[in-house]
Amino acid sequence: MAFTTMVGAKIKRREDPRLITGRATYVDDVHLVGGLHAAFVRSPYAHAKIVSVDFKEAKAKPGVFAAYSAADLKAAGFEGSMPTAAELPGLQKPMHPPLALNEARFVGEAVAIVIANDPYAARDAAEAVVVTYEELPVVIDMEKAAEGGPFVHSEIGTNVAYEMPMKLGEVDEAFANADLVVKQRIVNQRVVPCPMEVRTMLANWEPGPAQLTLWASTQIPHLLRTNVAMMLGLNETKVRVIAPEVGGGFGAKLQFYAEEFLVCWAAMQLGRPVKYIETRSECFQNMTHGRDQVQYVELAAKKDGTVLGLRMKIFSNLGAYNYMLTPAIATFTPMMAPGCYKIPALESHLIGVFTNTVATDAYRGAGRPEATFLIERMMDLLAAELQMDPVDVRRKNFIAESEFPYPIVTGLTYDSGNYEASLAKVLEVSDYAGLRAKQAELRKEGRYLGIGLSTYVEVCGMGPSAAMPAPGWDSATIRVEPTGSVTVMTGVSPHGQGQETTFAQIVADDLGVPIDSINIIHGDTDKVQYGVGTFGSRGTAVGGAALKLAIRTIQEKAIKIAAHQWEANPDDLEYKDGKITVKGDPSKSLTTAEAGFIAFRGINLPAGLEPGLDATRRFEPPNFVYPFGAHICVVEVDARTGEVKIVKYVAVDDCGPIINPLIVEGQIHGGLAQGIAQALFEEAVYDESGQLTSGSFMDYAIPHAEQLLSFETDHTATPTDVNPLGIKGVGEAGTIGSTPAVVNAVMDALAPFGVKHIDMPLRPEKLWAAMQPKKNGQVHA
Amino acid sequence: MIPTKFEYAKPSSLDEAFALLAEHGPDAKLLAGGHSLIPMMKLRLAEPEMLIDLAGIPGLTGITVRDGRVSIGAMTKHATLAASEELRQHAPVLFEAANALGDPQVRNRGTIGGALANGDPGCDYAAVMLALDATFTVAGKGGTREEAASSFMVGMFETTLSPEEVLVGVSFAAAPASAYVKYAHPASGYPLVGAAVVLSMNGDAISEARVGVTGVGDHAFRAGSVEKALAGVRPSDRTALEGACAGSAAGVDVRSEPAAGAGYRSAMCDVYVSRAVLAATRG
Ligand SMILES: Cc1cc2nc3c(=O)[nH]c(=O)nc-3n(C[C@H](O)[C@H](O)[C@H](O)COP(=O)(O)OP(=O)(O)OC[C@H]3O[C@@H](n4cnc5c(N)ncnc54)[C@H](O)[C@@H]3O)c2cc1C
């Protein structure tokens, strides 16, 4: 059989048949004998003193087993706080009890847990719990919260959780010498992650072996295990976390939720399995939200478009508590604000603020979309001010291909890039010149076409351990089984990223085994060696790199085995087309499976070589990776209604060499949908009293298929030397690149109306208002 | 879906349904497609103790066209209307509304009777029924009554149906020159503005227009002043058309929500009514 190359091939995802035929197992599909169900009593107030919790009526309901409040946790000896992994100088870390203790600080915060024999009885009983609240003053607006009271945590006497000032390069000089300074206040609105599968969990305590098992819809099974063990004071080896099929996470399942702790704790109290499947309404209120920054930006430039410096004051709305990475997310924003450009001086003041809202945390892009949006909007505003083509302003400031690795002013070092190549490609594929001509023509007819460009670079493949709040490495184990099948255990925890396919492709090529005999195992801490998980577009860039190292170890051992059979020198042997051969002599060969069997059988092994053919390796990335790309979005805005129609979208992305084009395209498509949706549709709104008014799919607009279009995607492939695969992450790139492209397009369409900037989401009403004839000299915007 | 506890019955005749309604009083609710009722039960905003499923009662489904009149059974599904060649010919306004309503799952379960009986201020069909000047047939224990669409709709989630009555069908005169256009809420898909227009033409000028609007006020309404102003207008004269459609929501307490404030919604009402008129002339 001829050797076929899997890497680079458009192979359909191996995980899809089970997913699309309903044969996959999610947490809610796991049923344990004697299983009980939890429901939560949640605060209807954004800020309130909890005067009393009365379970009398609830406990008398049929089927009810138990009900606990914070007082019961305390009585049972638990007084801990949910952890945060973020470390920042001066960070305020107010206590975050798993059940609200004394005070509730956002609408939806859990006040009590009720456990019954089915979800209906549990919900009925939760409704019968009588909680007496005393309302406290509420603070929702992050800028007001930063100024003073009312305080979310009165014991710390401030709503400012941390401040991160930076002044780098000759900023004052840059602004003093500038021909012009462009200023803009930019709101990067709060959005809700909305994975298809809500938060789901099932805990089982077996008193005999003193073993706790938690099935959870999580992106980080091992980190969750460590945290659960620490919180409950258990021997970590007696805690097992299983992430079965996970129906999307987008960063919001890179978390240790109070509910996850509470089902474990309750299962241990009751000696019975406890399951909790939240409702969609609860998911809206309680799953961490994303984004939510207010940015004051100034860009100093010369008349020819050269950028001299960037100044920013950024408020980040943290919500009511520090969750796992809450305070850390926005720190990426000033760090990545220079984007693709040589910006020599930068001043930033980042302020993390507590408010009476649910916590924000990682959401697809996590701090980098906010940076890209900031700089890409500013570049367009600069272009408009100078009456330059947005393409030219960007070209003027691009870091050149020859300059990589390129240290930017904030201290990060971009690994590799060719921004001109992706820009040139997107201009060509979209026929930019033709689009501009068409735009001019249509304007004569009173039709408003807008062309938006975004050239982005992002940081991912998280990341070097020294630069991370959690370990940054990841792991892989490869076992060649006696029959020649290959088991792979990866420390990353794919939940839609397709590594069951891409990892198998890599192994198939490198070890010459049929793809169907490769099994990729993940998401079970009792099966898989410790791994850090899937987030920050690291699955392949870090987990895949670890796999590559393990492959090399397997190959080295297999070569030693082959050399021994042939009485050859291992140095004269190599893997070629998936087989071990003598260099330059293809007549003799040994397969990995054959070497594996020899290793298993334990006969004919070189002296001193252990039996068995397996390896566990870890990859510690020396740097982040920096994927980039250029997107063009073309919109038409209906001047009578303000409705936006996207008529063309071209994305050229560069994530290095591509292992599976179908999967990369899929990641880009999903990312584009989410990024476009932030630009046009999505917005989490809390009213002044702290009620989430966009708390259902009736109000919160995630994109429908018919609101999008068929994307055109293309790529360039610039390798990195950060990892042995030469690849960069692609999970978040589409989201990061697309939002500014859409907004730039709409602003371009509205330029004839004198409109410069409108905050997202670009609801038709806002655009319509901005296009109304100017009344009393006032410009709507 | 975690509703409160309820019982379920599936009567096989209207009389049986009436008996169940009488027995359970206000604790009972009729169930048609369930696509308004069940979401409310899921949120525990509706907590009926008895669901009386109309699906087992014969004679409540189907579309018939006889002597220029179209009759539709209350339990006819949106999907059936959306696929009906007869409707496309005889009442494009309803055909288009059915196609613009919800998504395939909703259309495959939800019914025209349930949609109208529910009295949702965003019911697409409500505008259509007004423009068609439809007649509703309502059955009760004491017999059957007929009511004009215009008096059936009273307010937000409020109709003249009593809890012990069943809407059995609607009928209207065929209206080949008609159209429905909709400005959908980006999240829910319900109309921010839904405009239904039925025209009689005299050459290329409008001789008579009936205009129903939904989604704008607390219930659907006829845009009377626009109807008057449209008489004699040639839709090809855009200025005249837009002039006639101006103020379509005048006098209406226009709803305001994040997706569309009252001022914007009123302005969009004019735009969509004029678009519906144009669409109806093309038919
Ligand atoms: C996701 C989603 C999107 C939707 N989008 C739209 C949209 O864009 N436009 C739109 O107009 N609608 C929309 N709907 C509502 C849809 O049209 C429903 O099908 C309809 O409103 C209710 O019809 P049903 O047959 O499902 O009634 P049910 O939900 O079963 O009943 C609704 C109410 O009417 C009563 N009832 C039902 N039938 C009768 C009868 N024959 N006589 C007396 N009372 C009766 C019931 O007791 C109940 O109170 C949407 C619904 C969903 C879930």
Coordinates of N, CA and C in Angstrom, one line a residue, chain A residues 605-761:
Chain A
L605 N 15.4 -7.6 22.1 CA 15.6 -6.2 22.3 C 17.1 -6.0 22.6
P606 N 17.6 -4.8 22.2 CA 19.0 -4.5 22.4 C 19.2 -4.5 23.9
A607 N 20.4 -4.8 24.3 CA 20.8 -4.9 25.8 C 20.5 -3.6 26.4
G608 N 19.8 -3.7 27.6 CA 19.6 -2.4 28.3 C 18.3 -1.7 27.9
L609 N 17.7 -2.1 26.8 CA 16.5 -1.3 26.4 C 15.3 -2.0 27.1
E610 N 14.5 -1.1 27.7 CA 13.3 -1.7 28.4 C 12.3 -2.2 27.4
P611 N 11.5 -3.2 27.8 CA 10.4 -3.6 26.9 C 9.3 -2.5 26.8
G612 N 8.4 -2.7 25.8 CA 7.3 -1.8 25.7 C 7.7 -0.6 24.8
L613 N 6.7 -0.1 24.0 CA 6.9 1.0 23.2 C 5.9 2.1 23.5
D614 N 6.3 2.9 24.4 CA 5.4 4.0 24.8 C 6.2 5.2 25.3
A615 N 5.6 6.3 25.3 CA 6.4 7.5 25.8 C 5.4 8.6 26.3
T616 N 5.8 9.3 27.3 CA 5.1 10.5 27.7 C 6.0 11.7 27.6
R617 N 5.6 12.7 27.0 CA 6.4 13.9 26.9 C 5.6 15.1 27.2
R618 N 6.3 16.2 27.6 CA 5.7 17.5 27.9 C 6.4 18.5 27.1
F619 N 5.6 19.5 26.6 CA 6.1 20.6 25.8 C 6.0 21.9 26.6
E620 N 7.1 22.5 26.9 CA 7.1 23.8 27.5 C 7.4 24.9 26.4
P621 N 6.4 25.6 26.0 CA 6.6 26.6 24.9 C 7.6 27.7 25.3
P622 N 8.6 28.0 24.5 CA 9.5 29.0 24.9 C 8.9 30.4 24.7
N623 N 7.8 30.5 23.9 CA 7.2 31.8 23.6 C 5.7 31.5 23.3
F624 N 4.9 32.5 23.3 CA 3.6 32.4 22.7 C 3.8 32.3 21.1
V625 N 2.7 32.1 20.4 CA 2.7 32.2 19.0 C 1.8 33.3 18.6
Y626 N 2.0 33.9 17.4 CA 1.3 35.1 17.0 C 0.7 35.0 15.6
P627 N -0.4 34.3 15.5 CA -1.1 34.2 14.2 C -1.6 35.6 13.8
F628 N -1.9 35.7 12.5 CA -2.3 37.0 12.0 C -3.1 36.8 10.8
G629 N -3.6 37.9 10.2 CA -4.4 37.8 9.0 C -4.9 39.2 8.6
A630 N -5.6 39.1 7.5 CA -6.3 40.3 7.0 C -7.7 40.0 6.6
H631 N -8.6 40.7 7.0 CA -10.0 40.5 6.7 C -10.6 41.7 6.0
I632 N -11.5 41.4 5.0 CA -12.3 42.5 4.4 C -13.7 42.2 4.5
C633 N -14.5 43.1 5.0 CA -15.9 43.0 5.1 C -16.6 44.0 4.2
V634 N -17.6 43.7 3.5 CA -18.3 44.6 2.7 C -19.7 44.6 3.1
V635 N -20.3 45.8 3.4 CA -21.7 45.8 3.9 C -22.4 46.8 3.0
E636 N -23.7 46.6 3.0 CA -24.6 47.7 2.4 C -25.5 48.1 3.6
V637 N -25.6 49.4 3.8 CA -26.5 49.9 4.9 C -27.7 50.6 4.2
D638 N -28.8 50.1 4.6 CA -30.1 50.7 4.0 C -30.3 52.0 4.6
A639 N -30.3 53.0 3.8 CA -30.4 54.4 4.3 C -31.7 54.7 4.9
R640 N -32.7 54.0 4.6 CA -34.1 54.2 5.1 C -34.3 53.6 6.5
T641 N -33.6 52.5 6.7 CA -33.9 51.7 7.9 C -32.6 51.5 8.8
G642 N -31.4 51.7 8.3 CA -30.2 51.4 9.1 C -29.9 50.0 9.1
E643 N -30.6 49.1 8.4 CA -30.3 47.7 8.4 C -29.0 47.5 7.7
V644 N -28.2 46.5 8.2 CA -26.9 46.2 7.6 C -27.0 44.9 6.9
K645 N -26.5 44.8 5.7 CA -26.4 43.5 5.0 C -25.0 43.3 4.7
I646 N -24.4 42.2 5.1 CA -23.0 41.9 4.8 C -23.1 41.3 3.4
V647 N -22.4 41.9 2.4 CA -22.5 41.4 1.1 C -21.3 40.6 0.7
K648 N -20.2 40.7 1.4 CA -19.0 40.0 1.1 C -18.1 39.9 2.3
Y649 N -17.6 38.8 2.6 CA -16.6 38.7 3.7 C -15.4 37.8 3.2
V650 N -14.3 38.4 3.2 CA -13.1 37.6 2.8 C -12.1 37.6 4.0
A651 N -11.7 36.4 4.4 CA -10.8 36.3 5.6 C -9.6 35.6 5.1
V652 N -8.4 36.2 5.2 CA -7.1 35.6 4.9 C -6.4 35.4 6.3
D653 N -6.2 34.2 6.7 CA -5.7 34.0 8.0 C -4.4 33.2 7.9
D654 N -3.5 33.4 8.8 CA -2.2 32.7 8.8 C -2.0 32.1 10.1
C655 N -2.1 30.8 10.2 CA -1.9 30.1 11.4 C -0.7 29.1 11.2
G656 N 0.2 29.4 10.3 CA 1.3 28.6 10.0 C 0.8 27.4 9.1
P657 N 1.6 26.4 9.0 CA 1.3 25.2 8.2 C 0.0 24.6 8.7
I658 N -0.9 24.1 7.8 CA -2.2 23.6 8.2 C -2.2 22.1 8.2
I659 N -2.7 21.6 9.3 CA -2.8 20.1 9.4 C -4.0 19.6 8.8
N660 N -5.1 20.3 8.9 CA -6.4 19.9 8.3 C -7.2 21.1 7.9
P661 N -7.2 21.4 6.6 CA -7.8 22.6 6.1 C -9.3 22.7 6.4
L662 N -10.0 21.5 6.5 CA -11.4 21.6 6.9 C -11.6 22.1 8.3
I663 N -10.8 21.6 9.2 CA -10.9 22.0 10.6 C -10.5 23.5 10.8
V664 N -9.5 23.9 10.1 CA -9.0 25.3 10.2 C -10.2 26.2 9.7
E665 N -10.7 25.8 8.5 CA -11.8 26.6 8.0 C -13.0 26.6 8.9
G666 N -13.3 25.5 9.5 CA -14.4 25.4 10.5 C -14.2 26.4 11.7
Q667 N -13.0 26.4 12.2 CA -12.6 27.3 13.3 C -12.8 28.7 12.9
I668 N -12.3 29.0 11.7 CA -12.4 30.4 11.2 C -13.9 30.8 11.0
H669 N -14.7 29.9 10.4 CA -16.1 30.2 10.2 C -16.8 30.5 11.5
G670 N -16.6 29.6 12.5 CA -17.2 29.8 13.8 C -16.8 31.1 14.5
G671 N -15.5 31.4 14.3 CA -14.9 32.6 14.9 C -15.5 33.8 14.2
L672 N -15.6 33.8 12.9 CA -16.2 34.9 12.2 C -17.6 35.2 12.7
A673 N -18.4 34.1 12.8 CA -19.8 34.3 13.2 C -19.9 35.0 14.5
Q674 N -19.0 34.6 15.5 CA -19.1 35.2 16.8 C -18.5 36.6 16.8
G675 N -17.5 36.9 16.0 CA -17.0 38.2 15.9 C -17.9 39.2 15.2
I676 N -18.5 38.7 14.1 CA -19.5 39.5 13.4 C -20.7 39.8 14.3
A677 N -21.1 38.8 15.1 CA -22.2 39.0 16.0 C -21.9 40.0 17.0
Q678 N -20.7 40.1 17.5 CA -20.4 41.2 18.5 C -20.6 42.5 17.8
A679 N -20.1 42.6 16.6 CA -20.2 43.9 15.9 C -21.6 44.4 15.7
L680 N -22.5 43.4 15.3 CA -23.8 43.8 14.9 C -25.0 43.5 15.9
F681 N -24.8 42.4 16.6 CA -26.0 41.9 17.3 C -25.9 41.8 18.8
E682 N -24.9 41.3 19.3 CA -24.9 40.8 20.7 C -24.6 41.9 21.7
E683 N -25.3 41.9 22.8 CA -25.0 42.8 23.9 C -25.7 42.3 25.2
A684 N -24.9 42.1 26.2 CA -25.5 41.8 27.5 C -25.8 43.1 28.2
V685 N -27.1 43.3 28.6 CA -27.5 44.6 29.2 C -28.0 44.3 30.6
Y686 N -27.4 45.0 31.5 CA -27.9 45.1 32.9 C -28.6 46.4 33.0
D687 N -29.8 46.4 33.6 CA -30.4 47.7 33.8 C -29.8 48.3 35.1
E688 N -30.3 49.5 35.5 CA -29.7 50.2 36.6 C -29.8 49.4 37.9
S689 N -30.9 48.6 38.0 CA -31.0 47.8 39.3 C -30.3 46.5 39.2
G690 N -29.6 46.3 38.1 CA -28.8 45.1 38.0 C -29.5 43.8 37.5
Q691 N -30.7 44.0 36.9 CA -31.3 42.9 36.3 C -30.8 42.7 34.9
L692 N -30.5 41.5 34.5 CA -30.0 41.2 33.2 C -31.2 41.2 32.2
T693 N -31.3 42.3 31.4 CA -32.5 42.4 30.6 C -32.4 41.7 29.3
S694 N -31.2 41.2 29.0 CA -31.0 40.4 27.8 C -30.7 39.0 28.2
G695 N -31.6 38.4 29.0 CA -31.3 37.1 29.6 C -31.9 35.9 28.9
S696 N -32.3 36.0 27.7 CA -32.8 34.9 26.9 C -32.6 35.1 25.5
F697 N -32.8 34.0 24.7 CA -32.6 34.1 23.3 C -33.7 34.8 22.6
M698 N -34.7 35.2 23.4 CA -35.7 36.1 22.8 C -35.2 37.6 22.7
D699 N -34.2 37.9 23.6 CA -33.7 39.2 23.6 C -32.2 39.3 23.1
Y700 N -31.5 38.2 23.5 CA -30.1 38.2 23.2 C -29.8 37.6 21.8
A701 N -29.3 38.4 20.9 CA -29.2 38.0 19.5 C -27.9 37.3 19.2
I702 N -27.9 36.0 19.3 CA -26.7 35.3 18.7 C -27.1 35.1 17.2
P703 N -26.1 35.0 16.3 CA -26.4 35.1 14.9 C -27.2 33.9 14.4
H704 N -28.2 34.2 13.6 CA -28.9 33.1 12.9 C -28.2 32.9 11.5
A705 N -28.3 31.7 11.0 CA -27.7 31.4 9.7 C -28.0 32.4 8.7
E706 N -29.3 32.8 8.6 CA -29.7 33.7 7.5 C -29.2 35.2 7.7
Q707 N -28.7 35.5 8.9 CA -28.1 36.8 9.1 C -26.7 36.9 8.6
L708 N -26.1 35.7 8.3 CA -24.7 35.7 7.9 C -24.7 35.4 6.4
L709 N -23.5 35.1 5.9 CA -23.4 34.8 4.5 C -22.3 33.7 4.3
S710 N -22.1 33.4 3.1 CA -21.1 32.4 2.8 C -19.7 33.1 2.8
F711 N -18.9 32.7 3.7 CA -17.6 33.4 3.9 C -16.6 32.9 2.8
E712 N -15.7 33.8 2.4 CA -14.6 33.4 1.5 C -13.4 33.3 2.4
T713 N -12.7 32.2 2.5 CA -11.5 32.1 3.3 C -10.3 31.7 2.4
D714 N -9.2 32.2 2.9 CA -8.0 31.9 2.2 C -6.9 32.0 3.3
H715 N -5.7 31.6 2.9 CA -4.6 31.7 3.9 C -3.3 31.9 3.3
T716 N -2.4 32.4 4.2 CA -0.9 32.3 3.9 C -0.4 31.4 5.0
A717 N 0.8 30.9 4.9 CA 1.3 30.0 5.9 C 2.7 30.3 6.3
T718 N 2.8 31.1 7.4 CA 4.2 31.5 7.8 C 4.5 30.7 9.1
P719 N 5.5 29.8 9.0 CA 5.7 28.9 10.2 C 6.4 29.7 11.3
T720 N 6.3 29.1 12.5 CA 6.9 29.6 13.7 C 8.0 28.6 14.1
D721 N 9.0 29.1 14.8 CA 10.0 28.2 15.4 C 9.8 27.9 16.9
V722 N 8.6 28.4 17.4 CA 8.3 28.3 18.8 C 8.0 26.8 19.1
N723 N 7.4 26.0 18.2 CA 7.1 24.6 18.5 C 7.5 23.7 17.3
P724 N 7.7 22.4 17.6 CA 8.2 21.5 16.6 C 7.2 21.3 15.4
L725 N 6.0 21.7 15.5 CA 5.1 21.6 14.4 C 5.1 22.8 13.5
G726 N 5.7 23.9 14.0 CA 5.7 25.1 13.3 C 4.4 25.8 13.1
I727 N 3.4 25.4 13.9 CA 2.1 25.9 13.7 C 1.7 26.9 14.8
K728 N 0.6 27.7 14.5 CA 0.1 28.6 15.5 C -1.4 28.2 15.7
G729 N -2.0 28.8 16.7 CA -3.4 28.5 17.1 C -4.3 29.2 16.1
V730 N -5.6 28.6 16.0 CA -6.5 29.2 15.1 C -7.9 29.3 15.7
G731 N -8.1 28.9 16.9 CA -9.4 28.8 17.6 C -10.0 30.2 17.7
E732 N -9.2 31.2 17.9 CA -9.8 32.5 18.3 C -9.6 33.5 17.2
A733 N -8.7 33.2 16.2 CA -8.3 34.2 15.2 C -9.5 34.9 14.5
G734 N -10.5 34.0 14.1 CA -11.6 34.5 13.3 C -12.4 35.6 14.1
T735 N -12.6 35.3 15.4 CA -13.3 36.2 16.3 C -12.5 37.5 16.4
I736 N -11.2 37.4 16.6 CA -10.4 38.6 16.8 C -10.3 39.5 15.6
G737 N -10.2 38.9 14.4 CA -10.0 39.7 13.2 C -11.3 40.3 12.7
S738 N -12.4 39.7 13.0 CA -13.6 40.1 12.3 C -14.4 41.3 12.8
T739 N -14.4 41.4 14.1 CA -15.2 42.5 14.7 C -14.9 43.8 14.1
P740 N -13.6 44.2 14.2 CA -13.3 45.5 13.6 C -13.5 45.6 12.1
A741 N -13.3 44.5 11.4 CA -13.6 44.6 9.9 C -15.0 45.0 9.7
V742 N -16.0 44.5 10.4 CA -17.4 44.8 10.2 C -17.7 46.2 10.6
V743 N -17.2 46.6 11.8 CA -17.4 48.0 12.2 C -16.8 49.0 11.3
N744 N -15.6 48.7 10.9 CA -14.9 49.6 9.9 C -15.7 49.7 8.6
A745 N -16.3 48.6 8.2 CA -17.1 48.6 7.0 C -18.3 49.5 7.2
V746 N -19.0 49.4 8.3 CA -20.2 50.1 8.5 C -19.9 51.6 8.6
M747 N -18.8 51.9 9.3 CA -18.4 53.3 9.5 C -18.0 53.9 8.1
D748 N -17.4 53.1 7.3 CA -17.0 53.5 5.9 C -18.3 53.8 5.1
A749 N -19.3 53.0 5.3 CA -20.6 53.2 4.6 C -21.2 54.5 5.0
L750 N -21.1 54.9 6.3 CA -21.7 56.0 6.9 C -20.9 57.3 6.8
A751 N -19.7 57.2 6.2 CA -18.8 58.3 6.1 C -19.5 59.5 5.4
P752 N -20.3 59.3 4.4 CA -20.9 60.5 3.8 C -21.8 61.3 4.7
F753 N -22.2 60.6 5.8 CA -23.1 61.3 6.8 C -22.3 62.0 7.9
G754 N -21.0 62.0 7.7 CA -20.1 62.6 8.7 C -20.0 61.8 10.0
V755 N -20.3 60.5 9.9 CA -20.2 59.6 11.1 C -18.8 59.1 11.2
K756 N -18.3 59.2 12.4 CA -16.9 58.6 12.6 C -16.9 57.4 13.4
H757 N -17.7 57.3 14.5 CA -17.6 56.1 15.3 C -19.0 55.9 16.0
I758 N -19.5 54.7 16.0 CA -20.7 54.3 16.7 C -20.3 53.1 17.5
D759 N -20.7 53.0 18.8 CA -20.3 51.8 19.5 C -21.2 50.6 19.2
M760 N -20.6 49.5 19.4 CA -21.3 48.2 19.1 C -22.3 47.9 20.2
P761 N -23.3 47.1 19.9 CA -23.5 46.5 18.6 C -24.2 47.5 17.7

